[in-house]
CSV table of C-alpha atoms in Angstrom, one decimal:
chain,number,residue,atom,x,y,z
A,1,UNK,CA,0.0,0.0,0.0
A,2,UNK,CA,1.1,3.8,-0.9
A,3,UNK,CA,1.0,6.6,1.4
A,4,UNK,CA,-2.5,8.6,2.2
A,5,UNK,CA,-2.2,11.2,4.3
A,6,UNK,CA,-4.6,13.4,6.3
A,7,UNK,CA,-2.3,15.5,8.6
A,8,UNK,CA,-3.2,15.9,12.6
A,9,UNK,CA,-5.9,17.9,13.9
A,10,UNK,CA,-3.9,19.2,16.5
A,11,UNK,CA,-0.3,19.6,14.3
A,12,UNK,CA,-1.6,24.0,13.1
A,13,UNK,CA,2.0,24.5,13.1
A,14,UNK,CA,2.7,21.9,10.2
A,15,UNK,CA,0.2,23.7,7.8
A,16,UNK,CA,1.7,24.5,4.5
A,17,UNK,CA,0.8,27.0,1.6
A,18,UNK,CA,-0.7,24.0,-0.9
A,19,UNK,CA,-2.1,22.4,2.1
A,20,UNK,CA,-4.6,25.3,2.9
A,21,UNK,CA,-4.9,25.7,-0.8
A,22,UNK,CA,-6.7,22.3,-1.1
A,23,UNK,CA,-8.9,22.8,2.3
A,24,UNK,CA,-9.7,26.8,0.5
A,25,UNK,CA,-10.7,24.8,-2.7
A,26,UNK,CA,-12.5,22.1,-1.2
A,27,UNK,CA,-13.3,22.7,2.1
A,28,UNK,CA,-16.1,20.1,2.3
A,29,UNK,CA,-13.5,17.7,1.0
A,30,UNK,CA,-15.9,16.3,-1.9
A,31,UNK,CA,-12.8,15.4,-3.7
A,32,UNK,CA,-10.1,13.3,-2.2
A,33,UNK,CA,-7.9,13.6,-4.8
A,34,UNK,CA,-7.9,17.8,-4.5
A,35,UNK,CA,-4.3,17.2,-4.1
A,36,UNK,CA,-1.8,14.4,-5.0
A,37,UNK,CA,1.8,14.0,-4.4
A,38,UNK,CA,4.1,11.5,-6.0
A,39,UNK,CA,7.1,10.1,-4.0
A,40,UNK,CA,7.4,8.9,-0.7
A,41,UNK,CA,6.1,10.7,3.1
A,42,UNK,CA,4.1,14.1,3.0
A,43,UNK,CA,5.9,17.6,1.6
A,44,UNK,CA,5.3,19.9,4.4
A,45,UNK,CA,3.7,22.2,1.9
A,46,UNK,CA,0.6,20.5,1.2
A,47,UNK,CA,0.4,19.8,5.3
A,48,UNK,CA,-2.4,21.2,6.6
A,49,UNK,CA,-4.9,19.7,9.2
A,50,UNK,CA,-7.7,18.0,7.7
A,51,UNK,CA,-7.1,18.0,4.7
A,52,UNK,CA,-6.3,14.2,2.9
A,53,UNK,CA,-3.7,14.0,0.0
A,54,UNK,CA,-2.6,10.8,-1.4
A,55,UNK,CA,1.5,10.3,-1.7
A,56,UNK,CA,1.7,7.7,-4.5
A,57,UNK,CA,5.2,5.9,-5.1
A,58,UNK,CA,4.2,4.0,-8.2
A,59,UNK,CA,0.9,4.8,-10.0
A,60,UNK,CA,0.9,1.4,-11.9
A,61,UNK,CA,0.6,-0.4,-8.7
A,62,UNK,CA,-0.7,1.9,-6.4
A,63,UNK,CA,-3.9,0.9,-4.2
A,64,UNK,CA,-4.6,-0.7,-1.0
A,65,UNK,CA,-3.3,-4.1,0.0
A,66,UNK,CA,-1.7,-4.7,-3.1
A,67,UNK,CA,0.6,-7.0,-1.9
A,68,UNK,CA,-1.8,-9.9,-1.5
A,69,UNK,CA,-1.7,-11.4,-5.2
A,70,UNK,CA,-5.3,-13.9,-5.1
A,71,UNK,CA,-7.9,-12.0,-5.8
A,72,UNK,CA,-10.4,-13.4,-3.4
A,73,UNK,CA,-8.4,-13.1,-0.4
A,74,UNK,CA,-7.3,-9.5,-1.3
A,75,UNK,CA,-11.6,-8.9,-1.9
A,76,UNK,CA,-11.9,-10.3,1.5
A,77,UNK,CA,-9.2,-8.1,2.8
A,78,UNK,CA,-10.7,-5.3,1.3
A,79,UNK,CA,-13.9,-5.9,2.7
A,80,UNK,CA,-12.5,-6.5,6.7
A,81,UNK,CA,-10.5,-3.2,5.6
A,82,UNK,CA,-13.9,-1.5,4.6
A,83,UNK,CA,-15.6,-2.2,7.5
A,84,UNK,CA,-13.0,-1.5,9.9
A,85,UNK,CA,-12.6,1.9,8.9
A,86,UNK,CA,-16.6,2.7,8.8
A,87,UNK,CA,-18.1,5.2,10.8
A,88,UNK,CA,-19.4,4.4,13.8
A,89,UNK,CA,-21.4,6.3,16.6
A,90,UNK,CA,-19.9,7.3,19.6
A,91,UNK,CA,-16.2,6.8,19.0
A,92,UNK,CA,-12.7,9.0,19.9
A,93,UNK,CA,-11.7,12.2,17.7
A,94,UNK,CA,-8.7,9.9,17.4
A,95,UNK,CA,-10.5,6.8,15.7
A,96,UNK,CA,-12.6,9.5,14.0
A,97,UNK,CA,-9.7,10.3,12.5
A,98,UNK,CA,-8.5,7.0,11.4
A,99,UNK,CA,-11.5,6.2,9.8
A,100,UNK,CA,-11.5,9.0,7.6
A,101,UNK,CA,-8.0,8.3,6.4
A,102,UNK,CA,-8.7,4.7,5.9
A,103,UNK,CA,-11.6,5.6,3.9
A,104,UNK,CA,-10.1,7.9,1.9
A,105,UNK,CA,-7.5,5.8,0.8
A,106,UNK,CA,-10.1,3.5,-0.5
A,107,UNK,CA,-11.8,5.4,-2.3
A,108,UNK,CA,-8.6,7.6,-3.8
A,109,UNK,CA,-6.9,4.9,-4.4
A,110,UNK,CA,-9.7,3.1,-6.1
A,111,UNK,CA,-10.0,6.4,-8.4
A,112,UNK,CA,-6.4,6.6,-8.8
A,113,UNK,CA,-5.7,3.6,-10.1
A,114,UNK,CA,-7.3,3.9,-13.0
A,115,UNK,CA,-5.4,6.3,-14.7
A,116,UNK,CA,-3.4,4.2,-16.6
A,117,UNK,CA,-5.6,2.2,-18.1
A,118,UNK,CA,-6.9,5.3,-19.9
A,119,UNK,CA,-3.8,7.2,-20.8
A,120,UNK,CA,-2.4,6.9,-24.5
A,121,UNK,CA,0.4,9.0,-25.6
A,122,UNK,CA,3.3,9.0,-28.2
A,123,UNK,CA,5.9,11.2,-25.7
A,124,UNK,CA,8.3,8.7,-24.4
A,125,UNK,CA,9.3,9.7,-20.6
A,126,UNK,CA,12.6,9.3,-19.8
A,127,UNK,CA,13.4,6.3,-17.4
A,128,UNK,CA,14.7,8.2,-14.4
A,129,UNK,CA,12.6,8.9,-10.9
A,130,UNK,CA,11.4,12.5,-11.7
A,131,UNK,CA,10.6,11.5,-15.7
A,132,UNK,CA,8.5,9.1,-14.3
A,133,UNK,CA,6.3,11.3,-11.5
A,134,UNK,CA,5.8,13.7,-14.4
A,135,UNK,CA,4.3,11.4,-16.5
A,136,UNK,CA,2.0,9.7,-13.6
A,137,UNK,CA,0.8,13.8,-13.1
A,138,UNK,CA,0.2,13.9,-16.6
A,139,UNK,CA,-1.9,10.8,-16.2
A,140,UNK,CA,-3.6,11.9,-13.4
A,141,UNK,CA,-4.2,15.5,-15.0
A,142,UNK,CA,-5.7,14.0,-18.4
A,143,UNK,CA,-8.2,11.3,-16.5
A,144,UNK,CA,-10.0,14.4,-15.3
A,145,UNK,CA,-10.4,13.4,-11.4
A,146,UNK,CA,-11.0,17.3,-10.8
A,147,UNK,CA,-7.2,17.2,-8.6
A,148,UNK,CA,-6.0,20.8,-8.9
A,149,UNK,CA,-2.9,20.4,-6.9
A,150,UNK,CA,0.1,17.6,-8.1
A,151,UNK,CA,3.3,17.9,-6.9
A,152,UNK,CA,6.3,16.2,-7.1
A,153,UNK,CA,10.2,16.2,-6.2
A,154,UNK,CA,13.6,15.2,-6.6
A,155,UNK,CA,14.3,11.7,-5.5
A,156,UNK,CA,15.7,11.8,-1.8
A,157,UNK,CA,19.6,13.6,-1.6
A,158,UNK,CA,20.0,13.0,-5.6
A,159,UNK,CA,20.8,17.1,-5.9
A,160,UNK,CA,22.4,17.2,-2.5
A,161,UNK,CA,26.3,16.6,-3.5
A,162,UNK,CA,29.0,18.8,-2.1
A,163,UNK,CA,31.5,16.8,-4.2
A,164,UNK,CA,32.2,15.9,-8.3
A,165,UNK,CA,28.8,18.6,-8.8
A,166,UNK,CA,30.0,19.4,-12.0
A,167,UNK,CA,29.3,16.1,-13.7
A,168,UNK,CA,26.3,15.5,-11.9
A,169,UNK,CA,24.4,18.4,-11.8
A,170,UNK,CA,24.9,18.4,-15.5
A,171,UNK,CA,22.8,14.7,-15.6
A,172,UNK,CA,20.6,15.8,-13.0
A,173,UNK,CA,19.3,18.8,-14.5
A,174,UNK,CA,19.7,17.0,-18.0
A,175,UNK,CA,16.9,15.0,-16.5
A,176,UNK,CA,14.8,17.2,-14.9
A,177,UNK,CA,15.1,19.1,-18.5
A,178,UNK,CA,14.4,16.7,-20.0
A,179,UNK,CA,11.0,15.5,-17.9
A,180,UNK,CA,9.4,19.0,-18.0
A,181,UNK,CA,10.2,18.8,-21.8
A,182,UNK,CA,8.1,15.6,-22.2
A,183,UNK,CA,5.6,16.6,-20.3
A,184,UNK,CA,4.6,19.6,-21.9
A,185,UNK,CA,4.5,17.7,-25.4
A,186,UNK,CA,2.6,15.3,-23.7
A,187,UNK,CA,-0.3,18.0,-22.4
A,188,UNK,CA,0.2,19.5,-26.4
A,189,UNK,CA,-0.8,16.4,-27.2
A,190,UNK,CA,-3.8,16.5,-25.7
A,191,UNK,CA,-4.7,19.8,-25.9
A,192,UNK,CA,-4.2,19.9,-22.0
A,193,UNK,CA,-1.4,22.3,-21.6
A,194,UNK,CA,-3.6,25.5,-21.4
A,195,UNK,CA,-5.1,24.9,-17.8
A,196,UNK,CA,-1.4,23.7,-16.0
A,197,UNK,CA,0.8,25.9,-14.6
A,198,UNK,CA,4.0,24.2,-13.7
A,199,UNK,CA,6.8,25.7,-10.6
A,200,UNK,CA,10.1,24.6,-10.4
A,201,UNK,CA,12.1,25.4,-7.2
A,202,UNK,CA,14.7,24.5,-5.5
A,203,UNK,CA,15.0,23.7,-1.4
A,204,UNK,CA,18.4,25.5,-0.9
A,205,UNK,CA,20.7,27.1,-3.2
A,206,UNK,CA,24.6,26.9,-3.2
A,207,UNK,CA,27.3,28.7,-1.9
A,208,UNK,CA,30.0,30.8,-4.2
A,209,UNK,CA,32.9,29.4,-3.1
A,210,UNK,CA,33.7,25.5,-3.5
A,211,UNK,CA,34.5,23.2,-0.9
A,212,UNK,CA,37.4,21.9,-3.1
A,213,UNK,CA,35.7,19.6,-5.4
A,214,UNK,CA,32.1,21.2,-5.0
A,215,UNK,CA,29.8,23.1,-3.0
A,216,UNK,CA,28.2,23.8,0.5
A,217,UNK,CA,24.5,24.6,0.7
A,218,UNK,CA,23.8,28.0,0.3
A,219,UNK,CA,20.5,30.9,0.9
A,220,UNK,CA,19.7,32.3,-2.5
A,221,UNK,CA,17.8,29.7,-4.8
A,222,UNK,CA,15.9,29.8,-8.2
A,223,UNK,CA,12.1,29.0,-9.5
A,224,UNK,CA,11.2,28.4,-12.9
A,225,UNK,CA,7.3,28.6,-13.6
A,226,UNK,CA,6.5,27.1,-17.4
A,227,UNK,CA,3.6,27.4,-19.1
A,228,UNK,CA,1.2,28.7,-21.8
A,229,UNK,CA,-0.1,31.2,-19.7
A,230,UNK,CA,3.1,32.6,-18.7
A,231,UNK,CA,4.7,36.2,-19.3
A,232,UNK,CA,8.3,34.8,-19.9
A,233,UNK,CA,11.3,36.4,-18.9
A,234,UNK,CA,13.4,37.2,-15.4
A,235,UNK,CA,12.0,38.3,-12.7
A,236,UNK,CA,13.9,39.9,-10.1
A,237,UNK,CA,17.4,40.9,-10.0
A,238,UNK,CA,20.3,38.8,-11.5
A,239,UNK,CA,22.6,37.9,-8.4
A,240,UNK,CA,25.9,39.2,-8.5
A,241,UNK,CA,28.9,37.1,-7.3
A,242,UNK,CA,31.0,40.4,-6.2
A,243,UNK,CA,32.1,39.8,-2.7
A,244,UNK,CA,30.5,43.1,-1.4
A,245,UNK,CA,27.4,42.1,-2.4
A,246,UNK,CA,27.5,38.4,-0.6
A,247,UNK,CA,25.5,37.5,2.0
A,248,UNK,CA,28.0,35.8,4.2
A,249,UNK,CA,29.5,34.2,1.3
A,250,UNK,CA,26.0,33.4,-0.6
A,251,UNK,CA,23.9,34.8,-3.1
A,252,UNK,CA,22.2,37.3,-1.9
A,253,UNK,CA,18.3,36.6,-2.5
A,254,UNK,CA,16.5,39.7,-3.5
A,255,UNK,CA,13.0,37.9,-4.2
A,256,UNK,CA,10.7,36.7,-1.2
A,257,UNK,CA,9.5,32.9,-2.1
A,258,UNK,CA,5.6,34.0,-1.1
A,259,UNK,CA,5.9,36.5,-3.8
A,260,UNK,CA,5.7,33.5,-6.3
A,261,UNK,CA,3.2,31.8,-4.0
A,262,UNK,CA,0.9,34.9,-3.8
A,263,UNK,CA,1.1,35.1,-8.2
A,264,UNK,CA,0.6,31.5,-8.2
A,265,UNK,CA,-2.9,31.4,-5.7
A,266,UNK,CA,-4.2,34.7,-6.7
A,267,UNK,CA,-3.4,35.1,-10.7
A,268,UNK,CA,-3.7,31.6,-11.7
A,269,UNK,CA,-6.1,29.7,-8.9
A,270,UNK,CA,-8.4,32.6,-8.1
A,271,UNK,CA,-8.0,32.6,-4.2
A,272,UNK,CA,-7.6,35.0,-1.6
A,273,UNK,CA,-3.6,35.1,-1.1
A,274,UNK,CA,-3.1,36.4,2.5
A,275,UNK,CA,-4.1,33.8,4.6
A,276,UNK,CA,-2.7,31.0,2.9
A,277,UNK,CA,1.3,32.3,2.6
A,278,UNK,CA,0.4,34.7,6.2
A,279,UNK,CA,0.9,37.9,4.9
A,280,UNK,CA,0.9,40.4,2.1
A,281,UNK,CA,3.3,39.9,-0.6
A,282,UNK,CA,4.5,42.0,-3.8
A,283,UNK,CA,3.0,40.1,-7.0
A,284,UNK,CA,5.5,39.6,-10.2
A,285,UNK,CA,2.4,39.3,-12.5
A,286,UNK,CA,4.1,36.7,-14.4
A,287,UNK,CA,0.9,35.1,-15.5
C-alpha cells in the first residue's frame, strides 16, 4: 500500500501553503484527490490539518493491500478493511480520524488507479525517478479526477552533493530538462497544456565558493514557472557574485518565495492570497 495522508488535527503549526490551498478549494473535501503528491512521506507544503492527500510511489501499482496477489483473499481483505474503517457512533476524535484516512485511501486509491488504463500518448518519458512522477501527473491530469494540486520532487539527496557537482548536476538537471520537456508535449498532445501551470524550485541554493571539489549549501535559490499562460522572462534581479554584495558568502536573494506563491494562488487559482502564505506579498504578474 502507498501513502494517504490526512495530517493531525492538533499539528496548526505543520500547515503548509498548498495544504490550505486544497482545504480553501475544497473545504467540504468532496474530492479526495484535490491534491496528490508523488514520491514517498508528505511535503510539508501540502500539510495542513484535515485536509487528505494521497502520496503515490508507483501509479501502476498503487492501491490498497496490493501485496496480496489472489484476488479473493485481497476482496476479503478489502472488505474487513472497509468495515473497519466505517463510521461508527460514539467513538474518539482519534478513531474518527483513522476512519477518515482509511476511507479515503479506499476510495482515492480506487479512483487513482485507473489512470493508466486510460492514458495513450506517443511522448516517451525518460526512465529516471522524476521522468516518471511527471508522467504519472500527466496521467492523473488527463483522466479528469478534478485534482487541482500535483506535486512532485527530486528523488531523496540525488541534488544534494557537495562533491564531483560538475558532472552531476549536468545529468541531473539534463533530467529534470528533459521530464518538464516531455511533459509539456505530452499536455500539447492533448490539448491539455492550457489549464497547467507548472513551478520549479529549488530547497536551498549553493554557496559561491567551493569546498574543493564542490559546493556547501547556500540561501539564495531559483524558480522556474512554465507554461502557456506565462509572461516569460526574469523576474527579479540577477545575483551578483562580487564579494560586497554576498551575503556571508552566498547569493544574496533579492526575491521573497511568497511573492511567487501569492502570483501562483491569486493570478492563476483565483483565491484569496493572504491567509494562505500569512501575509501580504509584492506580485510579479508573471501570468
Amino acid at each position: 500500500m502507498d501513502i494517504w495522508h490526512t495530517c493531525e488535527p492538533d499539528k496548526q503549526g505543520t500547515e503548509g501553503w498548498l495544504g490550505r490551498a486544497i482545504r480553501e478549494i475544497d473545504p467540504n473535501k468532496e474530492n479526495v484527490l484535490t491534491g496528490v503528491n508523488f514520491g514517498r512521506g508528505l511535503p510539508r507544503a501540502l500539510a495542513a490539518p484535515g485536509v487528505p492527500v494521497a502520496s503515490v510511489g508507483n501509479l501502476a501499482t498503487y492501491g490498497v493491500l496490493t501485496g496480496i496477489e489472489a484476488d479473493e483473499q485481497r476482496t476479503e481483505a478489502l472488505d474487513i478493511f472497509s468495515k473497519m474503517y466505517s463510521p461508527t457512533i460514539g467513538r474518539s476524535s482519534v478513531v474518527d480520524y483513522l476512519s477518515q484516512t482509511g476511507m479515503d485511501a479506499l476510495k482515492g486509491a480506487d479512483i487513482l488507479s485507473t489512470a493508466p488504463e486510460m492514458y495513450s500518448s506517443s511522448v516517451e518519458y525518460g526512465d529516471d525517478v522524476v521522468a516518471q512522477y511527471m508522467k504519472n501527473i500527466a496521467q492523473v491530469h488527463l483522466a479528469g479526477f478534478g485534482t487541482r494540486i500535483l506535486y512532485t520532487t527530486a528523488p531523496y539527496n540525488s541534488f544534494d552533493t557537495h562533491a564531483g557537482e560538475l558532472a552531476a548536476h549536468a545529468s541531473l538537471w539534463g533530467n529534470t530538462s528533459n521530464a518538464i520537456a516531455d511533459f509539456m508535449d505530452d499536455l500539447r498532445e492533448h490539448d491539455a497544456s492550457d489549464n497547467v501551470t507548472l513551478l520549479v524550485f529549488t530547497e536551498f541554493g549553493r554557496r559561491v565558493h567551493d569546498n574543493g571539489s564542490g559546493t556547501d549549501h547556500g540561501s539564495g535559490g531559483v524558480a522556474f514557472i512554465v507554461g502557456d499562460n506565462v509572461k516569460g522572462g526574469l523576474y527579479g534581479e540577477y545575483p551578483s557574485l562580487e564579494e560586497d554584495k554576498l551575503l556571508e558568502g552566498d547569493l544574496h536573494f533579492n526575491n521573497d518565495f511568497r511573492s511567487i506563491y501569492t502570483d501562483l494562488l491569486e493570478g492563476w487559482m483565483g483565491l484569496d492570497a493572504q491567509p494562505l502564505v500569512n501575509g501580504q506579498f509584492e506580485k510579479f504578474n508573471f501570468i
